[in-house]
Each structure stands twice: as C-alpha cells, then as structure tokens.
Amino acid sequence: MNRAPTPRKTTPPIEVRGSARQPLGMPPAQFLRDYWQKRPLLVRNAFPGFVPPIQPEDLAGLACEEGALSRLIRHDEARERWQVKTGPLTEADFAKTGDANWTLLVQDVDKWDADVAALLEPFAFLPSWRLDDIMISYAEPGGGVGAHVDQYDVFLLQGLGQRHWAISTDPEAPRDFRPDIELKQLREFEPTHEWLLDPGDMLYLPPGMPHDGVAFGGPCMTISVGMRAPSQAELTGDLADYLAERLHDDQRYADPDLAPAKAPGEIDAAALARLRKALPFAAALDEETLRDWFGRFITRYRNAQLPAVPDRMLDEAGLRKRLAAGARLLRHPWSRMAWSRGKSGCTLYANGQAWPAPLALARQLCAQREIAPDAASTAPAIATLLALVNDGHLVLRKVRRR
Ligand code: SIN
Ligand code: CO
C-alpha cells in the first residue's frame, strides 16, 4: 500500500545523496511532501555514473533543424552585453562563438531523441501531463543565461562537465527584471546558496526561485526537466473559449421581465441577476467583479467604431477655461456609456474603459447627448469630464455667434 509519509517537524535538509535506487535521495512521497513546489533540493549523485544520452555535436545539429526551438546566447562580460540568436542556427553562428561565455539551449529535445526521452522514466511519480519538456544546454566556461526566475518546477541534471549554481531562497529577494535585456534577467541577485555540480548531480528548484547557472572550467551540458503549470489567466481564457464553443447563438442575455428604466445608463441589480442566469458558470464571481467586467464589455460590444482621440490633450485649467468661455460639451456619437453603483461608489463605463464618477454626472452622461455646463461644478466631476474629453468620449464645441 502507498502511504503518505507523516508530516515532518524539522526543516528538511537542502542537500542529500542519491543512489541508483533513489535518484531523489528519498522515496518520491517524501520528496513531494517536503520539497515539491516548496523548497529547493540538491541531490548529489542522483544518477551514479551518468553518461549523457546526446553528444554536444548532435545538440548543435538539432539546433540547426527547422522546427527545433533553440537559442544561442553570448555574454560580452567587458561591456555587460548579452546577445541572443534564436534558431534555426547555422554553422556560421557557431563559428563566431569562441571558447568561453556562450551557451546553446535547445528545448523539447525529448521529442526529437528517444534516448533523451528515456530520461523521463525516473520522473514517472509525477503526472505525465505536468511535464513540459527536456531542455538541454551546452555551454563553454562562463556560459549561462544569467540570473533569472522560472515560473515552473525544474530538475537541473548535470550531464557533462561542471556547472556553478547559485540560488536565493530569500522570499523577500527582488524579482524585477533588467529592462534592457530580452532574457528577463533579474535586476538584482544575492545568492543564499552556491554549489558546483558534477555529472549525475541534480538540483530541483520550485517555481519562482532566483537562480543562476554558469559553466565552470570546461565544456558543460545541463539537462533541464521542466514542468508546466498553466496560469489562472490561461485556464480562465481557455475555459471561456471552451464553454463559448458549446453554446448556441440563440442562448442570449434575456430580459422579458424588464421594467421602465429610471436612469437609462444604469447597470442595475436586476441586470446583474439576469447576467448570472445567462452565465451559470460565473456563479462564484463576486458582484463587484461581475459588474466591472460587464460594464466594460457591454460598452464595447458590437461597436463598429471608436471615438477619435483629440489632437491636443487638455489639462484641468484648459477645460475650465473652455467651459467658462461657453464651449458646449457633446457626447461623441461613437461613445457608448453605462454606469453602475458599487460598494466604492459609482463607476462610469465608456467603450470598455472605466472611471470613478459622481452619480449625478454619470446619469447625465448616459441620458443626454449634450452635457449641461453646471455638470462641471465639483472637482471629481471636472476630473471625470477631463478624462472623457481627452479620450474623445466628449467633444468640446465652440458656441456659434450669430
Ligand atoms: C541552463 O542554462 O541549462 C539552465 C537554464 C535555467 O536556469 O533554466
Ligand atoms: Co532557469
């Protein structure tokens, strides 16, 4: 019987020793309990006598194939510049590399090479659909991709030569990127742990852990078994598409119970209740989220055009001056507006955007084509009007003199 291990009371060690029988240095259940998605683990000798299933020349050959995902990364240390060339690569690309400070990375090598795919067998204790790919890197001394964070769990198995790994287990460590580099390298990196890995050693990292691996001393090959975990945004987007594909076009928002509108632009409680009926899968959404989404959606739904943004932006003083001079404020014909009352006040929606707005102003904006000059009598009203003017929803017109 497969029993879950009892919870442990002390902090588990960050470094253990593996064996042919236990590549993780412990039973999988213990690894899952103590390390998986929680903390890093260095397993020395995870694969005793490890021999890489692919040679560097074959990896370089694969990087030149149409359809293989590869990157060649060179680091100019003196000028602190990074150069990235995406595949398919050519022999000429490799001719420029020199004997230090570069690395080649090839993704999905398991799909191209059955011997590489066989490396996945020891990871069969994880659901196979959690696996993303095996990425293999080859690097000359000093080569690496720089300090970064990955969004997925990864097992970094040293295949050939040595790699210096530095990681930071500090939960407060900054995770913002350097703005200048497409590699999404960290702006700052202060390691808390450093190791030199030999062939057969393996480092497990949970998602979000800053790390930096640099080839040390000679040619270096690292095999990354990467996992995947869809983001909530991806899951939500796909679920919505999935559900939408299965709904018939005549299944629609319906309001046979409609009562005469007291304020024409309002998205009221009855409308939100009808929405919940039309979207049973949105039952878990709170009122504020449902209202905010619907306000944005319905004001851009089936709009053939958008209001044009004015040539010149106004500031508050400019708007006040124009209104004082008698300019009229007209709603742009392509502007669609609605408003709703929420916990934090009234929100005005226009063509998919939202602004806080005084209730009386929101009502007026939705009900009238021309806005009365006294609508701009308070600071919050002026702020809303200014935003609408600068986004083109309201247009200032000079008064015609006869
Ligand atoms: C590597 O360069 O092989 C490892 C890349 C990584 O840190 O994800
Ligand atoms: Co990484």
PDB file of C-alpha atoms in Angstrom, residues 88-360:
ATOM      1  CA  PRO A  88      17.301  27.554 -36.587  1.00  0.00           C
ATOM      2  CA  LEU A  89      21.018  28.218 -36.231  1.00  0.00           C
ATOM      3  CA  THR A  90      23.713  27.763 -38.842  1.00  0.00           C
ATOM      4  CA  GLU A  91      27.337  26.650 -38.780  1.00  0.00           C
ATOM      5  CA  ALA A  92      28.301  30.288 -39.236  1.00  0.00           C
ATOM      6  CA  ASP A  93      26.577  31.140 -35.929  1.00  0.00           C
ATOM      7  CA  PHE A  94      28.735  28.599 -34.091  1.00  0.00           C
ATOM      8  CA  ALA A  95      31.879  29.789 -35.860  1.00  0.00           C
ATOM      9  CA  LYS A  96      31.555  33.155 -34.061  1.00  0.00           C
ATOM     10  CA  THR A  97      31.237  31.762 -30.558  1.00  0.00           C
ATOM     11  CA  GLY A  98      34.837  31.404 -29.293  1.00  0.00           C
ATOM     12  CA  ASP A  99      35.760  29.206 -26.347  1.00  0.00           C
ATOM     13  CA  ALA A 100      34.053  30.985 -23.444  1.00  0.00           C
ATOM     14  CA  ASN A 101      30.964  32.836 -22.260  1.00  0.00           C
ATOM     15  CA  TRP A 102      28.379  31.328 -24.556  1.00  0.00           C
ATOM     16  CA  THR A 103      25.668  28.751 -24.302  1.00  0.00           C
ATOM     17  CA  LEU A 104      23.336  26.898 -26.622  1.00  0.00           C
ATOM     18  CA  LEU A 105      19.891  25.897 -25.355  1.00  0.00           C
ATOM     19  CA  VAL A 106      17.576  23.516 -27.165  1.00  0.00           C
ATOM     20  CA  GLN A 107      14.038  22.873 -25.962  1.00  0.00           C
ATOM     21  CA  ASP A 108      11.861  19.771 -26.392  1.00  0.00           C
ATOM     22  CA  VAL A 109      14.857  17.513 -27.036  1.00  0.00           C
ATOM     23  CA  ASP A 110      12.816  14.592 -25.647  1.00  0.00           C
ATOM     24  CA  LYS A 111      10.518  14.894 -28.694  1.00  0.00           C
ATOM     25  CA  TRP A 112      13.452  14.515 -31.097  1.00  0.00           C
ATOM     26  CA  ASP A 113      15.536  11.870 -29.380  1.00  0.00           C
ATOM     27  CA  ALA A 114      14.236   8.647 -27.833  1.00  0.00           C
ATOM     28  CA  ASP A 115      17.324   8.223 -25.607  1.00  0.00           C
ATOM     29  CA  VAL A 116      16.723  11.669 -24.153  1.00  0.00           C
ATOM     30  CA  ALA A 117      13.008  10.866 -23.693  1.00  0.00           C
ATOM     31  CA  ALA A 118      14.063   7.777 -21.680  1.00  0.00           C
ATOM     32  CA  LEU A 119      15.468  10.167 -19.053  1.00  0.00           C
ATOM     33  CA  LEU A 120      11.874  10.882 -18.068  1.00  0.00           C
ATOM     34  CA  GLU A 121      11.332   7.419 -16.591  1.00  0.00           C
ATOM     35  CA  PRO A 122      12.585   8.315 -13.090  1.00  0.00           C
ATOM     36  CA  PHE A 123      10.073  11.189 -13.062  1.00  0.00           C
ATOM     37  CA  ALA A 124       7.072   8.931 -13.593  1.00  0.00           C
ATOM     38  CA  PHE A 125       5.989   9.619  -9.996  1.00  0.00           C
ATOM     39  CA  LEU A 126       4.734  12.992 -11.332  1.00  0.00           C
ATOM     40  CA  PRO A 127       1.619  13.235 -13.544  1.00  0.00           C
ATOM     41  CA  SER A 128       2.881  12.981 -17.130  1.00  0.00           C
ATOM     42  CA  TRP A 129       0.703  15.944 -18.158  1.00  0.00           C
ATOM     43  CA  ARG A 130       2.610  18.170 -15.712  1.00  0.00           C
ATOM     44  CA  LEU A 131       5.758  17.637 -17.744  1.00  0.00           C
ATOM     45  CA  ASP A 132       6.677  20.315 -20.263  1.00  0.00           C
ATOM     46  CA  ASP A 133       9.900  19.236 -21.901  1.00  0.00           C
ATOM     47  CA  ILE A 134      13.534  18.326 -21.559  1.00  0.00           C
ATOM     48  CA  MET A 135      15.678  21.303 -22.430  1.00  0.00           C
ATOM     49  CA  ILE A 136      19.386  20.677 -22.884  1.00  0.00           C
ATOM     50  CA  SER A 137      22.069  23.307 -22.752  1.00  0.00           C
ATOM     51  CA  TYR A 138      25.666  23.157 -23.835  1.00  0.00           C
ATOM     52  CA  ALA A 139      27.989  25.859 -22.563  1.00  0.00           C
ATOM     53  CA  GLU A 140      31.624  26.821 -22.679  1.00  0.00           C
ATOM     54  CA  PRO A 141      33.205  28.176 -19.436  1.00  0.00           C
ATOM     55  CA  GLY A 142      31.388  31.284 -18.212  1.00  0.00           C
ATOM     56  CA  GLY A 143      28.343  30.452 -20.378  1.00  0.00           C
ATOM     57  CA  GLY A 144      24.850  30.736 -18.941  1.00  0.00           C
ATOM     58  CA  VAL A 145      21.616  32.657 -19.288  1.00  0.00           C
ATOM     59  CA  GLY A 146      22.142  34.979 -16.303  1.00  0.00           C
ATOM     60  CA  ALA A 147      20.222  35.167 -13.034  1.00  0.00           C
ATOM     61  CA  HIS A 148      16.505  34.662 -13.559  1.00  0.00           C
ATOM     62  CA  VAL A 149      13.327  33.166 -12.204  1.00  0.00           C
ATOM     63  CA  ASP A 150      11.280  30.421 -13.865  1.00  0.00           C
ATOM     64  CA  GLN A 151       7.549  30.018 -13.431  1.00  0.00           C
ATOM     65  CA  TYR A 152       7.774  26.254 -13.312  1.00  0.00           C
ATOM     66  CA  ASP A 153       9.399  23.455 -11.302  1.00  0.00           C
ATOM     67  CA  VAL A 154      12.609  22.226 -12.835  1.00  0.00           C
ATOM     68  CA  PHE A 155      15.095  19.392 -12.260  1.00  0.00           C
ATOM     69  CA  LEU A 156      18.538  20.502 -13.423  1.00  0.00           C
ATOM     70  CA  LEU A 157      20.618  17.404 -14.060  1.00  0.00           C
ATOM     71  CA  GLN A 158      24.312  17.909 -14.707  1.00  0.00           C
ATOM     72  CA  GLY A 159      25.187  15.910 -17.828  1.00  0.00           C
ATOM     73  CA  LEU A 160      28.755  16.815 -18.694  1.00  0.00           C
ATOM     74  CA  GLY A 161      31.456  18.901 -17.045  1.00  0.00           C
ATOM     75  CA  GLN A 162      30.728  21.174 -14.121  1.00  0.00           C
ATOM     76  CA  ARG A 163      28.238  23.962 -13.515  1.00  0.00           C
ATOM     77  CA  HIS A 164      28.283  26.501 -10.724  1.00  0.00           C
ATOM     78  CA  TRP A 165      24.771  27.062  -9.415  1.00  0.00           C
ATOM     79  CA  ALA A 166      23.740  29.950  -7.213  1.00  0.00           C
ATOM     80  CA  ILE A 167      20.207  30.290  -5.880  1.00  0.00           C
ATOM     81  CA  SER A 168      18.369  32.578  -3.499  1.00  0.00           C
ATOM     82  CA  THR A 169      15.909  31.108  -1.032  1.00  0.00           C
ATOM     83  CA  ASP A 170      15.167  34.572   0.378  1.00  0.00           C
ATOM     84  CA  PRO A 171      11.392  35.048  -0.051  1.00  0.00           C
ATOM     85  CA  GLU A 172      11.934  38.826   0.021  1.00  0.00           C
ATOM     86  CA  ALA A 173      14.512  38.785  -2.808  1.00  0.00           C
ATOM     87  CA  PRO A 174      13.524  41.293  -5.532  1.00  0.00           C
ATOM     88  CA  ARG A 175      12.167  39.639  -8.655  1.00  0.00           C
ATOM     89  CA  ASP A 176      12.009  42.542 -11.094  1.00  0.00           C
ATOM     90  CA  PHE A 177      13.751  42.252 -14.439  1.00  0.00           C
ATOM     91  CA  ARG A 178      16.548  44.229 -16.008  1.00  0.00           C
ATOM     92  CA  PRO A 179      14.775  46.418 -18.533  1.00  0.00           C
ATOM     93  CA  ASP A 180      17.452  46.232 -21.228  1.00  0.00           C
ATOM     94  CA  ILE A 181      17.630  42.522 -21.875  1.00  0.00           C
ATOM     95  CA  GLU A 182      15.224  40.145 -23.608  1.00  0.00           C
ATOM     96  CA  LEU A 183      16.395  37.276 -21.380  1.00  0.00           C
ATOM     97  CA  LYS A 184      14.296  38.517 -18.445  1.00  0.00           C
ATOM     98  CA  GLN A 185      17.325  38.552 -16.177  1.00  0.00           C
ATOM     99  CA  LEU A 186      16.959  39.752 -12.626  1.00  0.00           C
ATOM    100  CA  ARG A 187      17.969  43.307 -11.858  1.00  0.00           C
ATOM    101  CA  GLU A 188      19.495  42.166  -8.543  1.00  0.00           C
ATOM    102  CA  PHE A 189      20.621  38.733  -7.382  1.00  0.00           C
ATOM    103  CA  GLU A 190      22.117  37.904  -3.982  1.00  0.00           C
ATOM    104  CA  PRO A 191      22.681  34.141  -3.673  1.00  0.00           C
ATOM    105  CA  THR A 192      21.958  32.389  -0.403  1.00  0.00           C
ATOM    106  CA  HIS A 193      23.405  29.031  -1.589  1.00  0.00           C
ATOM    107  CA  GLU A 194      26.108  28.093  -4.089  1.00  0.00           C
ATOM    108  CA  TRP A 195      27.284  24.697  -5.333  1.00  0.00           C
ATOM    109  CA  LEU A 196      29.430  23.161  -8.020  1.00  0.00           C
ATOM    110  CA  LEU A 197      27.605  20.270  -9.694  1.00  0.00           C
ATOM    111  CA  ASP A 198      29.312  17.263 -11.261  1.00  0.00           C
ATOM    112  CA  PRO A 199      27.824  14.862 -13.807  1.00  0.00           C
ATOM    113  CA  GLY A 200      24.933  12.946 -12.231  1.00  0.00           C
ATOM    114  CA  ASP A 201      24.201  15.622  -9.605  1.00  0.00           C
ATOM    115  CA  MET A 202      20.734  17.165  -9.816  1.00  0.00           C
ATOM    116  CA  LEU A 203      19.251  20.382  -8.472  1.00  0.00           C
ATOM    117  CA  TYR A 204      15.487  20.663  -8.029  1.00  0.00           C
ATOM    118  CA  LEU A 205      14.021  24.189  -7.972  1.00  0.00           C
ATOM    119  CA  PRO A 206      10.408  25.075  -7.249  1.00  0.00           C
ATOM    120  CA  PRO A 207       8.771  27.877  -9.286  1.00  0.00           C
ATOM    121  CA  GLY A 208       9.774  31.480  -8.621  1.00  0.00           C
ATOM    122  CA  MET A 209      13.218  30.796  -7.144  1.00  0.00           C
ATOM    123  CA  PRO A 210      16.001  33.128  -8.344  1.00  0.00           C
ATOM    124  CA  HIS A 211      18.891  31.105  -9.796  1.00  0.00           C
ATOM    125  CA  ASP A 212      21.986  31.433 -11.938  1.00  0.00           C
ATOM    126  CA  GLY A 213      23.946  28.578 -13.505  1.00  0.00           C
ATOM    127  CA  VAL A 214      27.373  29.164 -15.075  1.00  0.00           C
ATOM    128  CA  ALA A 215      29.537  26.612 -16.877  1.00  0.00           C
ATOM    129  CA  PHE A 216      32.722  26.065 -14.870  1.00  0.00           C
ATOM    130  CA  GLY A 217      36.168  25.056 -16.014  1.00  0.00           C
ATOM    131  CA  GLY A 218      35.321  23.392 -19.331  1.00  0.00           C
ATOM    132  CA  PRO A 219      32.509  22.271 -21.613  1.00  0.00           C
ATOM    133  CA  CYS A 220      29.266  21.804 -19.716  1.00  0.00           C
ATOM    134  CA  MET A 221      25.958  20.157 -20.519  1.00  0.00           C
ATOM    135  CA  THR A 222      22.876  20.580 -18.335  1.00  0.00           C
ATOM    136  CA  ILE A 223      19.641  18.693 -18.790  1.00  0.00           C
ATOM    137  CA  SER A 224      16.538  20.543 -17.530  1.00  0.00           C
ATOM    138  CA  VAL A 225      13.414  18.521 -16.926  1.00  0.00           C
ATOM    139  CA  GLY A 226      10.834  21.298 -16.868  1.00  0.00           C
ATOM    140  CA  MET A 227       7.295  21.051 -15.623  1.00  0.00           C
ATOM    141  CA  ARG A 228       4.333  23.173 -16.660  1.00  0.00           C
ATOM    142  CA  ALA A 229       1.537  24.744 -14.672  1.00  0.00           C
ATOM    143  CA  PRO A 230      -0.948  26.859 -16.612  1.00  0.00           C
ATOM    144  CA  SER A 231      -1.564  30.322 -15.207  1.00  0.00           C
ATOM    145  CA  GLN A 232      -5.023  31.115 -13.899  1.00  0.00           C
ATOM    146  CA  ALA A 233      -5.309  33.610 -16.749  1.00  0.00           C
ATOM    147  CA  GLU A 234      -4.613  30.852 -19.320  1.00  0.00           C
ATOM    148  CA  LEU A 235      -7.036  28.477 -17.618  1.00  0.00           C
ATOM    149  CA  THR A 236      -9.762  31.114 -17.476  1.00  0.00           C
ATOM    150  CA  GLY A 237      -9.292  32.171 -21.103  1.00  0.00           C
ATOM    151  CA  ASP A 238      -9.377  28.597 -22.351  1.00  0.00           C
ATOM    152  CA  LEU A 239     -12.357  27.619 -20.204  1.00  0.00           C
ATOM    153  CA  ALA A 240     -14.286  30.612 -21.535  1.00  0.00           C
ATOM    154  CA  ASP A 241     -13.454  29.609 -25.143  1.00  0.00           C
ATOM    155  CA  TYR A 242     -14.408  26.011 -24.401  1.00  0.00           C
ATOM    156  CA  LEU A 243     -17.749  26.986 -22.918  1.00  0.00           C
ATOM    157  CA  ALA A 244     -18.439  29.545 -25.643  1.00  0.00           C
ATOM    158  CA  GLU A 245     -17.867  26.987 -28.399  1.00  0.00           C
ATOM    159  CA  ARG A 246     -20.563  24.802 -26.868  1.00  0.00           C
ATOM    160  CA  LEU A 247     -23.230  27.488 -26.526  1.00  0.00           C
ATOM    161  CA  HIS A 248     -25.770  28.091 -29.268  1.00  0.00           C
ATOM    162  CA  ASP A 249     -26.070  31.584 -30.719  1.00  0.00           C
ATOM    163  CA  ASP A 250     -29.694  31.853 -29.625  1.00  0.00           C
ATOM    164  CA  GLN A 251     -28.725  31.376 -25.962  1.00  0.00           C
ATOM    165  CA  ARG A 252     -28.558  35.064 -25.010  1.00  0.00           C
ATOM    166  CA  TYR A 253     -28.876  37.649 -22.294  1.00  0.00           C
ATOM    167  CA  ALA A 254     -32.644  37.973 -21.902  1.00  0.00           C
ATOM    168  CA  ASP A 255     -34.839  40.441 -20.034  1.00  0.00           C
ATOM    169  CA  PRO A 256     -38.540  39.654 -20.601  1.00  0.00           C
ATOM    170  CA  ASP A 257     -39.123  40.972 -17.061  1.00  0.00           C
ATOM    171  CA  LEU A 258     -37.784  44.453 -17.922  1.00  0.00           C
ATOM    172  CA  ALA A 259     -39.360  47.419 -16.084  1.00  0.00           C
ATOM    173  CA  PRO A 260     -39.148  51.040 -17.386  1.00  0.00           C
ATOM    174  CA  ALA A 261     -35.621  52.422 -16.792  1.00  0.00           C
ATOM    175  CA  LYS A 262     -35.333  55.051 -14.053  1.00  0.00           C
ATOM    176  CA  ALA A 263     -31.866  56.006 -15.294  1.00  0.00           C
ATOM    177  CA  PRO A 264     -31.190  54.768 -18.822  1.00  0.00           C
ATOM    178  CA  GLY A 265     -27.456  54.083 -18.472  1.00  0.00           C
ATOM    179  CA  GLU A 266     -27.559  52.169 -15.228  1.00  0.00           C
ATOM    180  CA  ILE A 267     -26.460  48.549 -14.977  1.00  0.00           C
ATOM    181  CA  ASP A 268     -28.729  47.750 -12.047  1.00  0.00           C
ATOM    182  CA  ALA A 269     -29.124  44.800  -9.685  1.00  0.00           C
ATOM    183  CA  ALA A 270     -31.819  43.240 -11.889  1.00  0.00           C
ATOM    184  CA  ALA A 271     -29.451  43.323 -14.893  1.00  0.00           C
ATOM    185  CA  LEU A 272     -26.732  41.620 -12.849  1.00  0.00           C
ATOM    186  CA  ALA A 273     -29.201  38.963 -11.690  1.00  0.00           C
ATOM    187  CA  ARG A 274     -30.155  38.283 -15.332  1.00  0.00           C
ATOM    188  CA  LEU A 275     -26.461  38.024 -16.171  1.00  0.00           C
ATOM    189  CA  ARG A 276     -25.957  35.375 -13.501  1.00  0.00           C
ATOM    190  CA  LYS A 277     -28.822  33.432 -15.080  1.00  0.00           C
ATOM    191  CA  ALA A 278     -27.205  33.690 -18.501  1.00  0.00           C
ATOM    192  CA  LEU A 279     -23.780  32.709 -17.093  1.00  0.00           C
ATOM    193  CA  PRO A 280     -24.314  29.879 -14.614  1.00  0.00           C
ATOM    194  CA  PHE A 281     -20.549  29.141 -14.557  1.00  0.00           C
ATOM    195  CA  ALA A 282     -19.931  32.678 -13.246  1.00  0.00           C
ATOM    196  CA  ALA A 283     -21.805  31.914 -10.025  1.00  0.00           C
ATOM    197  CA  ALA A 284     -18.626  32.191  -7.972  1.00  0.00           C
ATOM    198  CA  LEU A 285     -17.862  35.714  -9.195  1.00  0.00           C
ATOM    199  CA  ASP A 286     -18.494  38.437  -6.650  1.00  0.00           C
ATOM    200  CA  GLU A 287     -20.872  41.264  -7.521  1.00  0.00           C
ATOM    201  CA  GLU A 288     -18.112  43.873  -8.000  1.00  0.00           C
ATOM    202  CA  THR A 289     -16.152  41.728 -10.469  1.00  0.00           C
ATOM    203  CA  LEU A 290     -19.241  40.781 -12.459  1.00  0.00           C
ATOM    204  CA  ARG A 291     -20.384  44.399 -12.620  1.00  0.00           C
ATOM    205  CA  ASP A 292     -16.979  45.754 -13.591  1.00  0.00           C
ATOM    206  CA  TRP A 293     -16.496  43.154 -16.321  1.00  0.00           C
ATOM    207  CA  PHE A 294     -19.997  43.640 -17.723  1.00  0.00           C
ATOM    208  CA  GLY A 295     -19.749  47.436 -17.704  1.00  0.00           C
ATOM    209  CA  ARG A 296     -16.546  47.257 -19.743  1.00  0.00           C
ATOM    210  CA  PHE A 297     -17.867  44.513 -22.020  1.00  0.00           C
ATOM    211  CA  ILE A 298     -21.257  45.964 -22.857  1.00  0.00           C
ATOM    212  CA  THR A 299     -19.890  49.412 -23.666  1.00  0.00           C
ATOM    213  CA  ARG A 300     -17.547  47.990 -26.295  1.00  0.00           C
ATOM    214  CA  TYR A 301     -19.815  45.181 -27.546  1.00  0.00           C
ATOM    215  CA  ARG A 302     -20.666  45.450 -31.256  1.00  0.00           C
ATOM    216  CA  ASN A 303     -19.180  48.925 -31.585  1.00  0.00           C
ATOM    217  CA  ALA A 304     -18.280  49.451 -35.211  1.00  0.00           C
ATOM    218  CA  GLN A 305     -16.024  52.416 -34.404  1.00  0.00           C
ATOM    219  CA  LEU A 306     -14.357  54.197 -31.532  1.00  0.00           C
ATOM    220  CA  PRO A 307     -14.490  57.907 -30.711  1.00  0.00           C
ATOM    221  CA  ALA A 308     -11.442  59.681 -32.124  1.00  0.00           C
ATOM    222  CA  VAL A 309      -8.916  60.959 -29.588  1.00  0.00           C
ATOM    223  CA  PRO A 310      -8.493  64.778 -29.823  1.00  0.00           C
ATOM    224  CA  ASP A 311      -5.367  66.217 -31.441  1.00  0.00           C
ATOM    225  CA  ARG A 312      -4.443  68.155 -28.332  1.00  0.00           C
ATOM    226  CA  MET A 313      -4.727  66.954 -24.713  1.00  0.00           C
ATOM    227  CA  LEU A 314      -6.290  69.398 -22.309  1.00  0.00           C
ATOM    228  CA  ASP A 315      -5.388  69.927 -18.693  1.00  0.00           C
ATOM    229  CA  GLU A 316      -7.865  70.820 -16.000  1.00  0.00           C
ATOM    230  CA  ALA A 317      -7.241  74.554 -16.274  1.00  0.00           C
ATOM    231  CA  GLY A 318      -7.691  74.361 -20.040  1.00  0.00           C
ATOM    232  CA  LEU A 319     -11.010  72.565 -19.696  1.00  0.00           C
ATOM    233  CA  ARG A 320     -12.270  75.043 -17.109  1.00  0.00           C
ATOM    234  CA  LYS A 321     -11.282  77.922 -19.395  1.00  0.00           C
ATOM    235  CA  ARG A 322     -13.085  76.439 -22.394  1.00  0.00           C
ATOM    236  CA  LEU A 323     -16.238  75.814 -20.388  1.00  0.00           C
ATOM    237  CA  ALA A 324     -16.104  79.307 -18.868  1.00  0.00           C
ATOM    238  CA  ALA A 325     -15.881  80.690 -22.414  1.00  0.00           C
ATOM    239  CA  GLY A 326     -19.194  78.938 -23.123  1.00  0.00           C
ATOM    240  CA  ALA A 327     -17.948  75.839 -25.038  1.00  0.00           C
ATOM    241  CA  ARG A 328     -20.553  73.083 -25.319  1.00  0.00           C
ATOM    242  CA  LEU A 329     -19.785  69.501 -24.216  1.00  0.00           C
ATOM    243  CA  LEU A 330     -21.241  66.920 -26.581  1.00  0.00           C
ATOM    244  CA  ARG A 331     -21.080  63.144 -26.316  1.00  0.00           C
ATOM    245  CA  HIS A 332     -19.221  61.662 -29.271  1.00  0.00           C
ATOM    246  CA  PRO A 333     -21.632  59.691 -31.480  1.00  0.00           C
ATOM    247  CA  TRP A 334     -19.446  56.542 -31.263  1.00  0.00           C
ATOM    248  CA  SER A 335     -19.137  56.732 -27.500  1.00  0.00           C
ATOM    249  CA  ARG A 336     -21.194  54.123 -25.643  1.00  0.00           C
ATOM    250  CA  MET A 337     -21.644  54.678 -21.946  1.00  0.00           C
ATOM    251  CA  ALA A 338     -23.154  52.934 -18.965  1.00  0.00           C
ATOM    252  CA  TRP A 339     -22.765  53.289 -15.218  1.00  0.00           C
ATOM    253  CA  SER A 340     -23.285  51.271 -12.088  1.00  0.00           C
ATOM    254  CA  ARG A 341     -23.352  51.705  -8.348  1.00  0.00           C
ATOM    255  CA  GLY A 342     -20.805  49.633  -6.414  1.00  0.00           C
ATOM    256  CA  LYS A 343     -19.521  49.410  -2.852  1.00  0.00           C
ATOM    257  CA  SER A 344     -16.892  52.058  -3.539  1.00  0.00           C
ATOM    258  CA  GLY A 345     -19.208  54.470  -5.332  1.00  0.00           C
ATOM    259  CA  CYS A 346     -20.342  54.986  -8.873  1.00  0.00           C
ATOM    260  CA  THR A 347     -18.384  53.814 -11.923  1.00  0.00           C
ATOM    261  CA  LEU A 348     -18.810  55.147 -15.420  1.00  0.00           C
ATOM    262  CA  TYR A 349     -18.007  52.857 -18.344  1.00  0.00           C
ATOM    263  CA  ALA A 350     -17.284  54.039 -21.861  1.00  0.00           C
ATOM    264  CA  ASN A 351     -16.194  51.781 -24.718  1.00  0.00           C
ATOM    265  CA  GLY A 352     -14.543  49.256 -22.432  1.00  0.00           C
ATOM    266  CA  GLN A 353     -12.911  51.711 -20.029  1.00  0.00           C
ATOM    267  CA  ALA A 354     -13.969  52.605 -16.501  1.00  0.00           C
ATOM    268  CA  TRP A 355     -13.712  55.752 -14.387  1.00  0.00           C
ATOM    269  CA  PRO A 356     -14.985  56.685 -10.948  1.00  0.00           C
ATOM    270  CA  ALA A 357     -17.681  59.311 -11.462  1.00  0.00           C
ATOM    271  CA  PRO A 358     -20.141  61.341  -9.390  1.00  0.00           C
ATOM    272  CA  LEU A 359     -23.522  59.636  -9.676  1.00  0.00           C
ATOM    273  CA  ALA A 360     -25.402  62.686 -10.970  1.00  0.00           C
TER     274      ALA A 360
END
